[in-house]
Structure formats: C-alpha cells, structure tokens
Amino acid sequence: MATKFVLIGSGLAGGLLAAYLGRRGYNVDLYERRADPREGNLVGGRSINLALSTRGIHALEQIGIADEVLRHAIPMRGRMIHPAGAGAHTIFAPYDVDPTKHINSIGRAALNTTVIEAAQRYPNVRVHFNHKCAGVDIDSAMAHLLNPPSPGYGVAGTSSSQPVNSSTTQPITASGDAVIGVDGAFSAVRQSMQLKIDNFEYDESYLAHGYKELTIPPGPDGSWRMEKNALHIWPRKSFMMIALPNPDGSFTCTLFWEFEGPRSFATTKTDDDVRRFFEEEFPDAVPLMPNLLDDFKNNPIGSLVTIRCAPWFYRDKVCLVGDAAHAVVPFYGQGMNAAFEDCVVLDKCLAAFPQDRQRAFAEYFQRRKENADALADLALENFIEMRDKTASRTFRAKKKLDHFLEAALPRVYLPLYTMVTFTRIPYARAARRARFQDGAIYAGLIAIAALLIGILLWFTG
Ligand SMILES: Cc1cc2nc3c(=O)[nH]c(=O)nc-3n(C[C@H](O)[C@H](O)[C@H](O)COP(=O)(O)OP(=O)(O)OC[C@H]3O[C@@H](n4cnc5c(N)ncnc54)[C@H](O)[C@@H]3O)c2cc1C
C-alpha cells in the first residue's frame, strides 16, 4: 500500500506540499483548522498580499501552476521611496540592473486557493477543513484533531472519512506513516516534538515592532492611485510603512511600528492622535486613505517573530516544513518563497530515498537548516535597510555601484538582493558571497584611494 502522509495546515506551503506528495502517488490527508478559503474566510490573519519571486515561482512551475498564479500577479520592478516631509518627491530605485526583473504582488487568499486546488487534482489527496490539530503522538505518527461545529464546516474534494456531529466538538485522530507539520509559526506539531524530543533546540525572538494593515482604495475609475508597478516604502528610520498593489486597483499598506514607546501603537489611540501621526509622517498617503481611521481602529496589530529550531524531523515519523520549521520576519519578502523551496527539496529527498524516509527527512533538514538560518539573519538586516537606509544617498549610491558592477562583470558580481530574489542560489551561499564581494569592493576602493594619494604626493613632493 502507498505510504500515507498526514499533513497539518493547508496554508501556502501545506497546499503546495500536498500537491507534490499527491503527484508522487502518496496518500495524503491534509487537515486545516480554518474553514475553506473558497467560502470567503480570511486566510490566517497574516498579510493580505505577498511578494512572490524566483524561488517561489520555480516551486509553482514544478507542479504546473506558476502561470495560473502569475495571471493574478502585479509585477513590481523596484522600490518607490517616499521621503519624509511634505512636498518631497518620490524616488524610484529599480531592483536590478535588468529592468525586466521584478517581484510579484499576489493575494494570499487567491494563492492559497490555487495551491489547495492543485493538490485536489490528485484523487489520493483529501483536504479536511475545520480540523484543528491539538497535538501529535510522534512515536506513532498520530495526530489528535478537534473538529468544532461550524457553519463553514466542509471537506473539500471528497467527503471526510470521519463522522461529524454538528453540535459538539469531535475529538478525532488521524494516523499515517508520517505526520508533516505545515502549520505555521505557532505549530502544534512542533510543540509536540518539543515536548517529546530530548535536546530539541528552540529559539523564538520577537521584534519590538508590530504591524498593522491599512488600505488605499482604487480611484473612482478603478485605477491605481500611485505607481502600480512598484513596492512603495515610506522609510522613517525607526519605523516604516510599505504598500503593495492589488489587482482591483487598491494598495494594501502595512505600517511597521514600535508596540511601546513615546510614539508608538501604545500611545496612538484617539482619532486625533492617528490623524496627526499620519499627517506628520505620511502626508502624501493621507489623502489616498479615506478609511484610515476605521482601518487603524479595527485592524489588529500583528507581531513579528523569528523562530529557529532543530531538528526538523523525528525518525521517519514527523517532519516540519515552512514557517513551522523556520518563521522569519517579512522584510526580505522570502518567508513563503523559502517555504515553497522547502517543498521542492523535501520532494527531491523523498524521491532520492524512497525506501528510507528517515534518511530523506534527515537529508532535507541538512540541506535546508543552514539556509533557513541565513535567511532569518538577512530578513532582520533588511528591516534596517528598508526603514532607514533606503532614504539615504550613500545607500542609493551603493545600489548604483552594485548595478554597475553587475552589468560590468556579468556572472562574476551579483548583488545580494539579486541573489536572494532573482536566483535560487542557496541563501547561506548568497550571504557568504555577498560578504566576500563587499570585502573586495572596500579593498578595491581603499587601494584606489591609496594610489590617488600616492600620485598626489609624488606630484606635489
Ligand atoms: C506581514 C507579513 C508579510 C509577509 N510578506 C511576505 C512576502 O512578501 N513574501 C514572502 O515570501 N513571505 C511573506 N511573509 C511570510 C509568509 O506569510 C509565510 O512565510 C508563509 O505564510 C509561510 O507559509 P506556511 O504554509 O508555512 O504557514 P502559514 O501560511 O502560516 O500556514 C499555516 C496554516 O496552518 C494552519 N494551522 C495552524 N495551526 C493549526 C492547527 N493546530 N491545526 C490545523 N491547522 C493549523 C493555519 O490556519 C494556516 O492555514 C509575510 C509574513 C507577514 C507576517
């Protein structure tokens, strides 16, 4: 009989991984605590839209759904920087020397639906919504699930094998040859591993900043009220706002701001406080945000966490994928892209060791862990770059030098952002190569300066 995987979580990576496993002929039961996103439920309380780039697109291509996804995407060719101060002009900074290179703004709900539907094309994949995992018995690969009564209850694709009592929560179990936790940053599967595995390494760290989503609605004719093909940034040193375009002409803005402090979410409570803060900091955005006060009052403040853990597997019974294994802060726009890349690597490892699942899990962990750790560091560093450095002339000059060197030394010099976003060079290798390149540039600049000083002294002396 074919191996059976129980997957917990049908977020972005869960749906895609189910499709990969379904394609290999495995039996897959995918359990998701939320209702079917196709019934109009919000997905996850996370960002409304995301930046999809080369690694994520590659993973979608392998399963044949990249074109379907990209049909709904809006290309963003660079950063549109909105400097501080009324009347300041915006500055466009392209992402790459090649003007055709871009990242893609994509709606989370549409993407989530597409990956789930891709999984459901395989008759051996079954998706069960409204099933919350309460824990996993990691020795027997058995998940304990709660199936709460809900008007949105449904099993998409085929009918559930479990009886449903519509008036009480049903504790049920799901067994397989292995359980895969694709259940996000606060993974119940990972918590079960933590409880049972001696020396399980776990580290979570929160930023002092939270985030709140706000909206710039479309213009009266449905058009975009700012440049459509850019990721807009209002860098303000210790905080920032960004905006990504949506296909309906709107922009989703995200304000990243300190939770606490003299000027923070905590101290900005009344309508006057909010209005004053926005008029001082984002004067060009305020006229475009007619629902600002309601959005600010009603939308939650999300937290920003980095999670590192090890190992990501237990024998041949349990494995972690995506944010469950390595949640990162969103400032490189890579969390989902990395989670999709996990699916490609795990699929390859399972194919390489079809008779030895533990070896496949171990190989997957070994190939991904160093890269996930490198991405976590890069994402934290990029917060400082986005909120502070993008507004500085020196930073923009370095970007221009990067692009000049990339054009002058093709295949020899690649800027870090290009490697992370537009190639599939493993994150750790990209970070090492960027450090080496920066070292070489600074050494070169020092040598040129020394030479010029030498020439000057020779002529004057
Ligand atoms: C503000 C913000 C902006 C971001 N922008 C980007 C971006 O531009 N580009 C990018 O690549 N990444 C971005 N990310 C990161 C991206 O959202 C995550 O990396 C990605 O969602 C991870 O996918 P996942 O499937 O591992 O987890 P999730 O998408 O979180 O999915 C986990 C799923 O598991 C379900 N689940 C959780 N617990 C249980 C349980 N106990 N039982 C059953 N089901 C459960 C959840 O309901 C959910 O459906 C951003 C994140 C944030 C917060």
XYZ file of C-alpha atoms and ligand atoms in Angstrom:
514
model
C 0.000 0.000 0.000
C 1.197 3.536 -0.745
C 2.718 5.492 2.101
C 0.250 7.795 3.825
C 1.168 11.293 4.967
C -0.958 13.269 7.410
C -0.342 16.978 6.785
C -1.330 19.561 9.373
C -2.066 23.043 7.973
C -3.252 23.963 4.493
C -1.698 27.416 4.360
C 0.600 28.327 1.495
C 3.146 25.540 1.941
C 0.622 22.902 3.093
C -1.398 23.050 -0.118
C 1.706 23.009 -2.304
C 3.339 20.155 -0.407
C 0.117 18.116 -0.652
C 0.250 18.604 -4.425
C 3.892 17.455 -4.589
C 3.185 14.371 -2.440
C -0.006 13.616 -4.376
C 1.956 13.724 -7.631
C 4.388 11.120 -6.247
C 1.437 8.793 -5.613
C 1.404 9.059 -1.820
C -1.882 9.078 0.053
C -2.317 12.465 1.704
C -4.804 13.645 4.306
C -4.459 17.380 4.861
C -6.110 18.861 7.975
C -6.677 22.607 8.334
C -8.112 24.333 11.402
C -9.839 27.044 9.369
C -12.784 26.843 7.027
C -12.282 26.523 3.291
C -10.789 29.832 1.997
C -13.121 29.487 -1.012
C -16.009 30.159 1.348
C -14.724 33.702 1.750
C -12.867 33.287 5.030
C -9.788 35.345 5.697
C -6.626 33.316 5.407
C -4.597 33.158 8.542
C -4.765 36.740 9.790
C -1.431 37.269 8.033
C -0.630 39.748 5.283
C -3.273 40.214 2.584
C -0.731 40.222 -0.223
C 2.810 38.957 -0.604
C 5.814 39.308 -2.870
C 6.401 36.164 -4.905
C 9.834 35.802 -6.510
C 12.080 33.334 -8.353
C 12.287 30.568 -5.717
C 8.536 30.521 -5.172
C 7.809 30.696 -8.894
C 10.163 27.774 -9.520
C 8.311 25.664 -6.937
C 4.959 26.518 -8.534
C 6.348 25.760 -12.015
C 7.376 22.258 -10.970
C 3.742 21.468 -10.194
C 2.440 23.314 -13.286
C 0.609 26.204 -11.615
C 3.013 29.144 -11.964
C 1.187 30.648 -14.966
C -2.167 30.309 -13.208
C -0.783 32.154 -10.174
C 1.097 34.824 -12.133
C -2.030 35.697 -14.116
C -3.288 37.383 -10.927
C 0.055 38.981 -10.007
C 1.183 42.581 -10.357
C 4.855 42.993 -11.292
C 6.835 45.321 -9.001
C 10.040 46.465 -10.721
C 11.586 48.381 -7.837
C 11.076 50.375 -4.687
C 9.240 53.702 -4.859
C 10.662 55.638 -1.935
C 8.501 58.318 -0.328
C 10.934 60.554 1.609
C 9.832 62.375 4.749
C 8.498 65.924 4.562
C 5.562 67.500 2.774
C 6.234 68.063 -0.929
C 9.221 65.664 -1.077
C 9.447 63.875 -4.420
C 9.294 60.102 -4.684
C 12.444 58.283 -5.862
C 12.287 55.051 -7.873
C 15.052 52.519 -7.164
C 14.946 49.522 -9.556
C 15.512 46.083 -8.030
C 18.007 45.049 -10.670
C 20.164 46.388 -13.464
C 17.961 44.352 -15.833
C 14.715 46.367 -15.998
C 12.659 43.264 -16.834
C 13.441 41.683 -13.439
C 10.610 42.131 -10.971
C 8.910 40.633 -7.953
C 5.176 39.899 -7.978
C 2.461 41.185 -5.689
C -0.014 38.370 -5.194
C -3.081 37.998 -2.993
C -2.673 35.439 -0.211
C -6.239 34.135 -0.485
C -6.022 33.576 -4.262
C -2.653 31.867 -3.934
C -3.869 29.683 -1.077
C -6.889 28.603 -3.109
C -4.731 27.814 -6.157
C -2.353 25.542 -4.236
C -5.216 23.731 -2.493
C -6.947 23.165 -5.839
C -3.672 21.923 -7.324
C -3.491 19.344 -4.521
C -7.093 18.308 -5.035
C -6.437 17.422 -8.675
C -4.850 14.243 -7.285
C -7.516 11.759 -6.177
C -5.154 10.454 -3.492
C -5.159 13.874 -1.711
C -8.010 14.700 0.645
C -8.389 18.106 2.317
C -10.310 18.396 5.591
C -11.168 21.916 6.740
C -12.249 22.874 10.274
C -9.939 20.308 11.855
C -7.607 21.777 14.454
C -4.599 19.738 15.493
C -4.285 19.624 19.277
C -1.056 17.586 19.301
C 0.741 14.683 17.712
C 1.842 11.356 19.135
C 5.214 11.462 17.451
C 6.115 7.784 18.012
C 3.034 6.504 16.218
C 2.549 9.384 13.735
C -0.955 10.006 15.015
C -2.490 13.484 15.054
C -5.158 14.442 17.592
C -7.693 16.742 16.000
C -10.671 18.765 17.109
C -13.453 19.202 14.637
C -15.535 22.074 16.015
C -19.092 22.609 14.839
C -19.038 25.401 12.318
C -21.420 26.686 9.709
C -18.431 26.683 7.349
C -17.659 23.023 8.035
C -16.697 21.168 4.928
C -14.366 18.636 3.448
C -13.324 19.772 0.026
C -12.608 17.347 -2.748
C -14.074 14.200 -1.240
C -16.170 13.530 1.803
C -14.419 13.109 5.147
C -13.890 9.633 6.483
C -14.724 10.930 9.965
C -18.263 11.146 11.273
C -19.257 14.694 12.184
C -21.515 15.665 14.998
C -22.695 19.156 14.194
C -23.485 20.166 17.765
C -20.317 19.285 19.694
C -16.603 19.382 19.100
C -15.420 15.988 17.972
C -12.016 14.788 19.154
C -10.739 12.524 16.391
C -7.426 11.027 15.386
C -5.642 10.725 12.069
C -2.848 8.210 11.611
C -0.376 7.857 8.816
C 3.119 6.607 8.144
C 4.301 10.142 8.899
C 2.879 13.476 10.027
C 4.163 16.654 8.410
C 3.682 19.927 10.295
C 2.978 22.699 7.803
C 1.030 24.571 10.454
C 2.875 27.863 10.549
C 4.925 29.775 13.099
C 2.942 28.573 16.128
C 2.964 24.945 15.004
C 1.170 22.393 17.188
C 3.248 19.645 15.553
C 6.483 21.385 16.554
C 5.175 21.805 20.103
C 4.614 18.041 20.319
C 8.194 17.470 19.162
C 9.439 19.938 21.758
C 7.652 18.037 24.499
C 8.954 14.628 23.490
C 12.413 15.077 21.970
C 15.330 15.446 24.375
C 17.623 18.340 23.475
C 15.162 19.782 20.974
C 16.584 23.218 20.223
C 14.087 26.035 20.157
C 14.511 29.771 19.967
C 11.877 32.419 19.325
C 12.526 36.136 19.273
C 10.050 38.935 18.733
C 10.757 42.352 17.274
C 9.803 45.395 19.325
C 7.733 46.335 16.260
C 4.298 45.094 15.290
C 2.425 45.583 12.032
C -0.995 46.874 11.043
C -2.586 46.657 7.611
C -4.363 49.669 6.078
C -5.874 50.294 2.658
C -5.553 52.738 -0.211
C -8.735 52.065 -2.204
C -8.844 52.268 -6.028
C -9.580 55.547 -7.796
C -13.159 56.189 -8.990
C -12.406 54.541 -12.358
C -10.837 51.502 -10.651
C -7.289 52.683 -11.359
C -4.277 52.656 -9.022
C -3.730 55.965 -7.249
C 0.062 55.580 -7.077
C 2.599 53.944 -9.405
C 1.246 50.420 -9.822
C 4.445 48.509 -10.684
C 6.425 49.299 -7.556
C 6.675 48.391 -3.903
C 6.121 51.706 -2.120
C 8.161 52.463 1.003
C 7.903 55.354 3.440
C 11.204 54.879 5.366
C 11.202 56.765 8.650
C 14.353 55.467 10.408
C 12.892 53.549 13.360
C 9.653 52.607 11.580
C 8.179 52.475 8.088
C 5.100 51.948 6.001
C 5.031 49.908 2.786
C 2.305 49.408 0.162
C 1.828 46.622 -2.373
C -0.612 46.879 -5.315
C -3.673 44.618 -5.672
C -5.384 43.642 -8.948
C -8.564 45.570 -8.036
C -6.734 48.936 -8.105
C -6.200 49.126 -4.345
C -2.972 49.005 -2.340
C -2.500 47.162 0.925
C -0.338 49.286 3.212
C 1.489 47.815 6.178
C 2.694 50.040 8.968
C 5.632 48.529 10.911
C 5.877 50.436 14.172
C 7.036 50.012 17.752
C 4.473 48.430 20.097
C 5.607 50.610 23.000
C 7.390 53.916 23.449
C 6.660 57.633 23.465
C 5.460 57.473 19.855
C 4.091 54.012 19.172
C 0.971 51.904 18.728
C 0.527 52.080 22.506
C 0.392 55.863 22.652
C -1.603 56.483 19.473
C -5.170 55.822 20.481
C -7.559 58.607 19.570
C -8.616 59.647 16.068
C -6.699 62.895 16.543
C -3.521 61.007 17.513
C -3.787 58.799 14.437
C -4.558 61.674 12.086
C -1.703 63.772 13.468
C 0.802 60.925 13.214
C -0.108 60.124 9.619
C -0.193 63.769 8.546
C 3.257 64.305 10.036
C 4.847 61.128 8.691
C 2.969 60.115 5.546
C 1.402 63.356 4.247
C 1.237 62.169 0.630
C -0.585 58.954 1.609
C -3.254 60.504 3.844
C -5.442 61.924 1.026
C -5.437 58.436 -0.542
C -6.631 56.724 2.652
C -10.260 57.751 3.256
C -10.786 54.780 5.620
C -7.620 55.390 7.623
C -9.286 55.955 10.994
C -11.589 52.923 10.712
C -8.782 50.698 9.397
C -6.483 51.818 12.200
C -9.141 51.228 14.856
C -10.415 47.896 13.562
C -7.403 46.085 12.132
C -5.321 44.014 14.544
C -1.647 44.580 15.329
C 0.377 41.536 14.307
C 3.642 40.509 15.915
C 6.874 39.713 14.082
C 8.683 36.587 15.189
C 11.805 34.701 14.183
C 11.734 31.009 15.075
C 14.719 28.686 14.852
C 14.555 25.084 15.931
C 16.328 21.752 15.423
C 15.874 19.027 14.441
C 13.041 19.411 11.939
C 12.224 15.701 11.969
C 11.728 12.789 14.303
C 12.772 9.358 12.997
C 10.665 8.560 9.918
C 7.526 9.753 11.701
C 7.398 13.555 11.819
C 8.770 16.420 9.770
C 8.365 20.222 9.749
C 8.056 22.425 6.665
C 7.711 26.198 6.109
C 7.135 28.608 8.985
C 6.637 25.663 11.366
C 10.363 24.980 10.952
C 11.710 28.488 10.382
C 9.499 31.570 10.712
C 11.316 34.746 9.616
C 10.382 38.423 9.734
C 8.900 39.581 6.407
C 11.446 42.211 5.336
C 13.113 40.223 2.556
C 9.748 39.044 1.192
C 11.057 35.481 1.374
C 9.154 33.538 4.067
C 6.674 31.991 1.644
C 9.287 31.678 -1.099
C 11.504 29.738 1.305
C 8.559 27.587 2.440
C 7.852 26.733 -1.209
C 11.524 25.911 -1.715
C 11.276 23.517 1.270
C 8.551 21.625 -0.615
C 10.820 21.211 -3.673
C 13.724 19.971 -1.551
C 11.632 17.591 0.570
C 10.051 16.164 -2.585
C 13.515 15.561 -4.068
C 14.791 13.930 -0.869
C 11.775 11.593 -0.698
C 12.417 10.640 -4.330
C 16.112 10.049 -3.633
C 15.433 7.732 -0.669
C 12.066 6.103 -1.409
C 12.702 3.184 0.969
C 14.278 5.218 3.772
C 12.047 8.076 4.900
C 14.164 8.917 7.931
C 17.179 9.417 5.643
C 15.023 11.572 3.340
C 13.885 13.751 6.276
C 17.462 13.999 7.587
C 18.803 14.979 4.162
C 16.047 17.615 3.774
C 16.864 19.063 7.207
C 20.590 19.098 6.464
C 20.055 20.906 3.149
C 17.608 23.491 4.477
C 18.620 24.368 8.050
C 21.732 26.415 7.265
C 19.788 28.290 4.583
C 16.819 28.996 6.841
C 19.175 30.384 9.494
C 20.898 32.573 6.891
C 17.535 33.868 5.665
C 16.465 34.703 9.225
C 19.560 36.918 9.595
C 19.128 38.505 6.163
C 15.481 39.311 6.886
C 16.352 41.042 10.164
C 19.132 43.048 8.472
C 16.804 44.082 5.663
C 14.412 45.712 8.137
C 17.131 48.236 8.954
C 17.869 48.663 5.241
C 14.221 49.303 4.342
C 13.169 51.535 7.196
C 16.365 53.577 7.444
C 18.936 53.196 4.687
C 16.676 53.385 1.598
C 16.227 57.092 2.333
C 19.989 57.745 2.371
C 22.026 58.935 -0.613
C 25.019 56.761 0.331
C 22.822 53.685 0.281
C 21.375 54.569 -3.107
C 24.891 55.224 -4.438
C 25.956 51.726 -3.229
C 22.936 50.246 -5.065
C 24.001 52.062 -8.244
C 27.547 50.745 -7.822
C 26.076 47.246 -7.329
C 24.150 47.541 -10.580
C 27.187 48.945 -12.409
C 29.368 46.057 -11.251
C 26.658 43.530 -12.085
C 26.494 44.894 -15.648
C 30.291 45.206 -15.990
C 31.097 41.788 -14.505
C 28.227 39.516 -15.501
C 28.186 36.162 -13.628
C 31.138 37.377 -11.504
C 29.396 40.046 -9.410
C 25.829 39.590 -8.190
C 24.257 41.957 -5.645
C 22.870 40.243 -2.545
C 19.279 41.293 -3.292
C 19.592 39.815 -6.796
C 20.934 36.510 -5.465
C 18.202 36.210 -2.843
C 15.319 37.345 -5.007
C 16.134 36.505 -8.612
C 18.200 33.317 -8.325
C 17.951 30.004 -6.471
C 21.471 30.240 -5.045
C 21.073 28.817 -1.520
C 20.566 31.648 0.984
C 23.667 30.802 3.046
C 25.891 30.740 -0.037
C 24.385 34.045 -1.248
C 25.109 35.677 2.116
C 28.737 34.416 2.102
C 29.287 35.524 -1.483
C 27.868 38.995 -0.747
C 30.226 39.387 2.233
C 33.172 38.414 0.025
C 32.085 40.836 -2.732
C 31.638 43.697 -0.266
C 35.085 42.991 1.174
C 36.583 43.053 -2.333
C 34.826 46.353 -3.177
C 36.039 48.050 0.003
C 39.572 46.719 -0.522
C 39.443 47.985 -4.121
C 38.222 51.422 -3.042
C 40.954 51.660 -0.396
C 43.590 50.634 -2.968
C 42.332 53.271 -5.439
C 42.319 55.937 -2.705
C 45.869 54.954 -1.666
C 47.016 55.106 -5.285
C 45.476 58.551 -5.788
C 47.084 59.851 -2.601
C 50.422 58.372 -3.727
C 50.171 60.064 -7.138
C 49.202 63.356 -5.485
C 52.182 63.190 -3.108
C 54.532 62.290 -5.955
C 53.434 65.314 -7.977
C 53.421 67.741 -5.053
C 56.574 66.393 -3.409
C 3.112 40.917 7.367
C 3.728 39.769 6.634
C 4.120 39.944 5.320
C 4.702 38.887 4.624
N 5.109 39.091 3.340
C 5.734 38.098 2.665
C 6.173 38.289 1.317
O 6.002 39.365 0.738
N 6.786 37.254 0.675
C 7.013 36.053 1.288
O 7.601 35.160 0.665
N 6.598 35.840 2.566
C 5.967 36.819 3.255
N 5.536 36.608 4.538
C 5.795 35.293 5.163
C 4.726 34.288 4.770
O 3.467 34.772 5.157
C 4.983 32.958 5.471
O 6.333 32.608 5.379
C 4.140 31.861 4.822
O 2.777 32.143 5.037
C 4.507 30.501 5.415
O 3.656 29.523 4.896
P 3.258 28.284 5.803
O 2.340 27.465 4.947
O 4.476 27.654 6.364
O 2.472 28.899 7.035
P 1.061 29.623 7.026
O 0.849 30.327 5.748
O 1.015 30.400 8.300
O 0.015 28.439 7.087
C -0.165 27.633 8.229
C -1.544 27.001 8.131
O -1.686 26.067 9.197
C -2.952 26.247 9.813
N -2.825 25.817 11.198
C -2.142 26.435 12.194
N -2.247 25.732 13.339
C -3.027 24.667 13.048
C -3.502 23.575 13.825
N -3.205 23.474 15.135
N -4.278 22.635 13.230
C -4.588 22.746 11.904
N -4.179 23.750 11.124
C -3.397 24.702 11.687
C -3.228 27.743 9.657
O -4.605 28.035 9.775
C -2.678 28.013 8.268
O -3.634 27.789 7.265
C 4.911 37.634 5.253
C 4.507 37.455 6.580
C 3.918 38.511 7.262
C 3.503 38.299 8.678
